[in-house]
PDB file of C-alpha atoms in Angstrom:
ATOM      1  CA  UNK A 186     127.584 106.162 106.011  1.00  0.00           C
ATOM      2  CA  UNK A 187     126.780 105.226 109.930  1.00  0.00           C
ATOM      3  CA  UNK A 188     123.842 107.245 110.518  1.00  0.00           C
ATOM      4  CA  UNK A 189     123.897 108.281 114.517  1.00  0.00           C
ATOM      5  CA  UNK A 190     120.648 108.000 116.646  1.00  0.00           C
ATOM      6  CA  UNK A 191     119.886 111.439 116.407  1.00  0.00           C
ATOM      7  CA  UNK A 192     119.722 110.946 112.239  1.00  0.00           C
ATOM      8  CA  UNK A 193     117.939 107.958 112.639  1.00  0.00           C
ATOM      9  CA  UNK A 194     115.036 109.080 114.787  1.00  0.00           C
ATOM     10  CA  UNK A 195     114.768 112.470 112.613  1.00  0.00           C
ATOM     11  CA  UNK A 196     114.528 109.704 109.195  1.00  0.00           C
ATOM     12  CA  UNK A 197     111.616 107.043 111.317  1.00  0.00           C
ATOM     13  CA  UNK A 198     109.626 110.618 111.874  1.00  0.00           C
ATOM     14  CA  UNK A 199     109.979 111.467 108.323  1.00  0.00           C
ATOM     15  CA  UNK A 200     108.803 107.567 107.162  1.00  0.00           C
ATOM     16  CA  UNK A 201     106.071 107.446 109.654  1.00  0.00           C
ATOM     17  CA  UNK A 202     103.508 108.877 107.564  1.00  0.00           C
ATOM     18  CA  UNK A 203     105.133 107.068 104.169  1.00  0.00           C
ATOM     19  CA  UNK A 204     103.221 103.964 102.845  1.00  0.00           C
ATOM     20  CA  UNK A 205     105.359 100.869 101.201  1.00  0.00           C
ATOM     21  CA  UNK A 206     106.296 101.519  98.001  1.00  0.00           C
ATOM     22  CA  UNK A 207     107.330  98.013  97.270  1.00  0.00           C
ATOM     23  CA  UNK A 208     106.322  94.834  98.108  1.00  0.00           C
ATOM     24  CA  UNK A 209     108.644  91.218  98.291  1.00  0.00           C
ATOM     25  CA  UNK A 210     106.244  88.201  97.367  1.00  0.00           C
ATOM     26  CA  UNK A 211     106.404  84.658  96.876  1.00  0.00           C
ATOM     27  CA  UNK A 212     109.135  85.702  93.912  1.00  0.00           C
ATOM     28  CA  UNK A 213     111.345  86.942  96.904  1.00  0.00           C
ATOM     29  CA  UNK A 214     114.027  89.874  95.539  1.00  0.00           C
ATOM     30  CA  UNK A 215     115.332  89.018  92.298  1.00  0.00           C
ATOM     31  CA  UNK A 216     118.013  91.993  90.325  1.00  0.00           C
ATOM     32  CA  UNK A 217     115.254  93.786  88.713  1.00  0.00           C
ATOM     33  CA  UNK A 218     113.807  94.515  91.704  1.00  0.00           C
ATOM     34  CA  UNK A 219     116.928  96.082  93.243  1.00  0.00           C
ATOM     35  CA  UNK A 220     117.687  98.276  90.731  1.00  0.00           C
ATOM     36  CA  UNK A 221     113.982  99.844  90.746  1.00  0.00           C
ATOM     37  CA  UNK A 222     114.627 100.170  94.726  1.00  0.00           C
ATOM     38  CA  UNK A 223     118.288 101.730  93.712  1.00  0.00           C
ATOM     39  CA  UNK A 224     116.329 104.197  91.075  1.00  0.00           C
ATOM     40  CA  UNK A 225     113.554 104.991  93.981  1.00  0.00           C
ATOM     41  CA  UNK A 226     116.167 105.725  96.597  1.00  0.00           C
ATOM     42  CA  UNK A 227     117.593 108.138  94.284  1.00  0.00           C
ATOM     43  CA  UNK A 228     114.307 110.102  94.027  1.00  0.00           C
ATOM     44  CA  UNK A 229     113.033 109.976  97.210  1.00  0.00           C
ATOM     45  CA  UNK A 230     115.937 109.293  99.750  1.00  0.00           C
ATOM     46  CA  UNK A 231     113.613 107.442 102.209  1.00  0.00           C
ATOM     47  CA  UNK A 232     110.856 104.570 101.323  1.00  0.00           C
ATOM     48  CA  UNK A 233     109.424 101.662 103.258  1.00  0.00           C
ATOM     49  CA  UNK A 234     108.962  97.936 101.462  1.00  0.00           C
ATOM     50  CA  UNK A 235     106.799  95.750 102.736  1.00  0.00           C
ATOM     51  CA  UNK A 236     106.979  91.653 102.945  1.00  0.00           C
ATOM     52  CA  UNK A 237     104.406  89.945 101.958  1.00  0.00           C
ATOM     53  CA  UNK A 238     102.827  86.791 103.948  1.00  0.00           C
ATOM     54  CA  UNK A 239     103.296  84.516 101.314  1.00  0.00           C
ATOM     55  CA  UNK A 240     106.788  85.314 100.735  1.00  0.00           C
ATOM     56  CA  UNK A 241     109.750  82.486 102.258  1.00  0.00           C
ATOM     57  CA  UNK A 242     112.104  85.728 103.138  1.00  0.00           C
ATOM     58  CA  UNK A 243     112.839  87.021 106.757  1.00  0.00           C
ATOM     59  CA  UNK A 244     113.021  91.061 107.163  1.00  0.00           C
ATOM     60  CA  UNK A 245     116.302  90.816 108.934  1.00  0.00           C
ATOM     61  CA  UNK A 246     118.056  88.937 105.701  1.00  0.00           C
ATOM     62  CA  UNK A 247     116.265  91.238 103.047  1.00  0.00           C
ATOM     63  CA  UNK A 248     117.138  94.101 105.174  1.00  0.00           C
ATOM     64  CA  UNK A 249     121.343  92.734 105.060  1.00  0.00           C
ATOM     65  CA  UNK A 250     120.955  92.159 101.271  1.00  0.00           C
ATOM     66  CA  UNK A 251     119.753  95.485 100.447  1.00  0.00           C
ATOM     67  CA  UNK A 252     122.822  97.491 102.282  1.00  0.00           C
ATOM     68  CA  UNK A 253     125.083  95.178 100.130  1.00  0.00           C
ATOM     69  CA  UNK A 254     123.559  95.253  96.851  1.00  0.00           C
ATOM     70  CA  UNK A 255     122.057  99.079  96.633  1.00  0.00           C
ATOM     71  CA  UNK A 256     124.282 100.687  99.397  1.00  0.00           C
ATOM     72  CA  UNK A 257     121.513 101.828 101.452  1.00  0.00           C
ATOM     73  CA  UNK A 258     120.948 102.418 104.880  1.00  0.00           C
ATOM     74  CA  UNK A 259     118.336 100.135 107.350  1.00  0.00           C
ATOM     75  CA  UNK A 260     116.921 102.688 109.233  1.00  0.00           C
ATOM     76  CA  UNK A 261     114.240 100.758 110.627  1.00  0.00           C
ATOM     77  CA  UNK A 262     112.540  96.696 110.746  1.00  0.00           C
ATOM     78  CA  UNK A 263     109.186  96.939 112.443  1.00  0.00           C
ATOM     79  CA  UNK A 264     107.308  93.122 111.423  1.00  0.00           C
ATOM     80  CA  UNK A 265     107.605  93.316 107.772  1.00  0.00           C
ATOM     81  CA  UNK A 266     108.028  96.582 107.118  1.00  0.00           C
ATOM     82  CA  UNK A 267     111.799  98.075 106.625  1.00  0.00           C
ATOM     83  CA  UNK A 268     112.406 101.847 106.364  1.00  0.00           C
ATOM     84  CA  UNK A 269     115.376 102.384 103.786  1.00  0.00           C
ATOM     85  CA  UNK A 270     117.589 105.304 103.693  1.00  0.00           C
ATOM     86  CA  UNK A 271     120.250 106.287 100.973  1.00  0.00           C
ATOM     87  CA  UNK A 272     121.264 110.141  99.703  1.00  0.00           C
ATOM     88  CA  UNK A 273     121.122 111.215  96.404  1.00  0.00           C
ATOM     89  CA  UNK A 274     123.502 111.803  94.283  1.00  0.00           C
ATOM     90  CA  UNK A 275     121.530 114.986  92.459  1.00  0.00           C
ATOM     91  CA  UNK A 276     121.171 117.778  94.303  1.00  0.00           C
ATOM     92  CA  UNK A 277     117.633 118.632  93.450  1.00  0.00           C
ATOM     93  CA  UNK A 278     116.813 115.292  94.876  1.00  0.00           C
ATOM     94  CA  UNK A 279     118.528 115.904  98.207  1.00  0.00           C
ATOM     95  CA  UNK A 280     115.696 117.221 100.558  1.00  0.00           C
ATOM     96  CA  UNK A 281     116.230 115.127 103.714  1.00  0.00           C
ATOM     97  CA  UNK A 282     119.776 114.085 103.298  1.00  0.00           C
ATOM     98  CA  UNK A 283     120.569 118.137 103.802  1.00  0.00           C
ATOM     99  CA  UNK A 284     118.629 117.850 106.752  1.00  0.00           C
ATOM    100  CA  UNK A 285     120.131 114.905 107.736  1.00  0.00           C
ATOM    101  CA  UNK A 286     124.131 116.277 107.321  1.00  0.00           C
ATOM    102  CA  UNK A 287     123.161 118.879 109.806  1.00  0.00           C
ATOM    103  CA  UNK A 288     122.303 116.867 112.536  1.00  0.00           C
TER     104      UNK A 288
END
């Protein structure tokens, strides 16, 4: 899903106030790692990750392998700090995605 700039400034209000829930090291992303982001997604809808200074990756590449392995949406890169954005699939999960469809 192509979320329009309306959508997308509604979801950086709603992250402003988040703090990272994850954090990429020196170990860089490895396939545990994606499928706790996948199962965090699915709970929350919207979380930021952090990279740390010691780790080799660049937020731009993380950023393309996360839409390709958990099917998530980049709503945001500021430094090291990317805003992720996928529905849920259970609707008692599904707080901001409703808000999000109506826009």
């Amino acid at each position: 899903m192509e979320l329009r700039g309306k959508q997308k400034r509604f979801l950086r209000s709603q992250a402003h106030h988040l703090q990272p829930i994850f954090q990429i090291g020196k170990g860089g992303i490895n396939s545990a790692m994606l499928t706790q982001i996948g199962e965090a997604l699915e709970k929350r809808e919207l979380i930021k990750i952090s990279l740390l200074q010691n780790t080799d990756e660049i937020a731009p590449e993380v950023a393309e392998i996360l839409e390709k392995e958990v099917h998530c949406d980049i709503v945001q890169i500021i430094g090291r700090v990317l805003v992720l954005y996928k529905p849920s699939s259970k609707e008692k999960y599904q707080k901001i995605s409703r808000e999000v469809a109506n826009m």
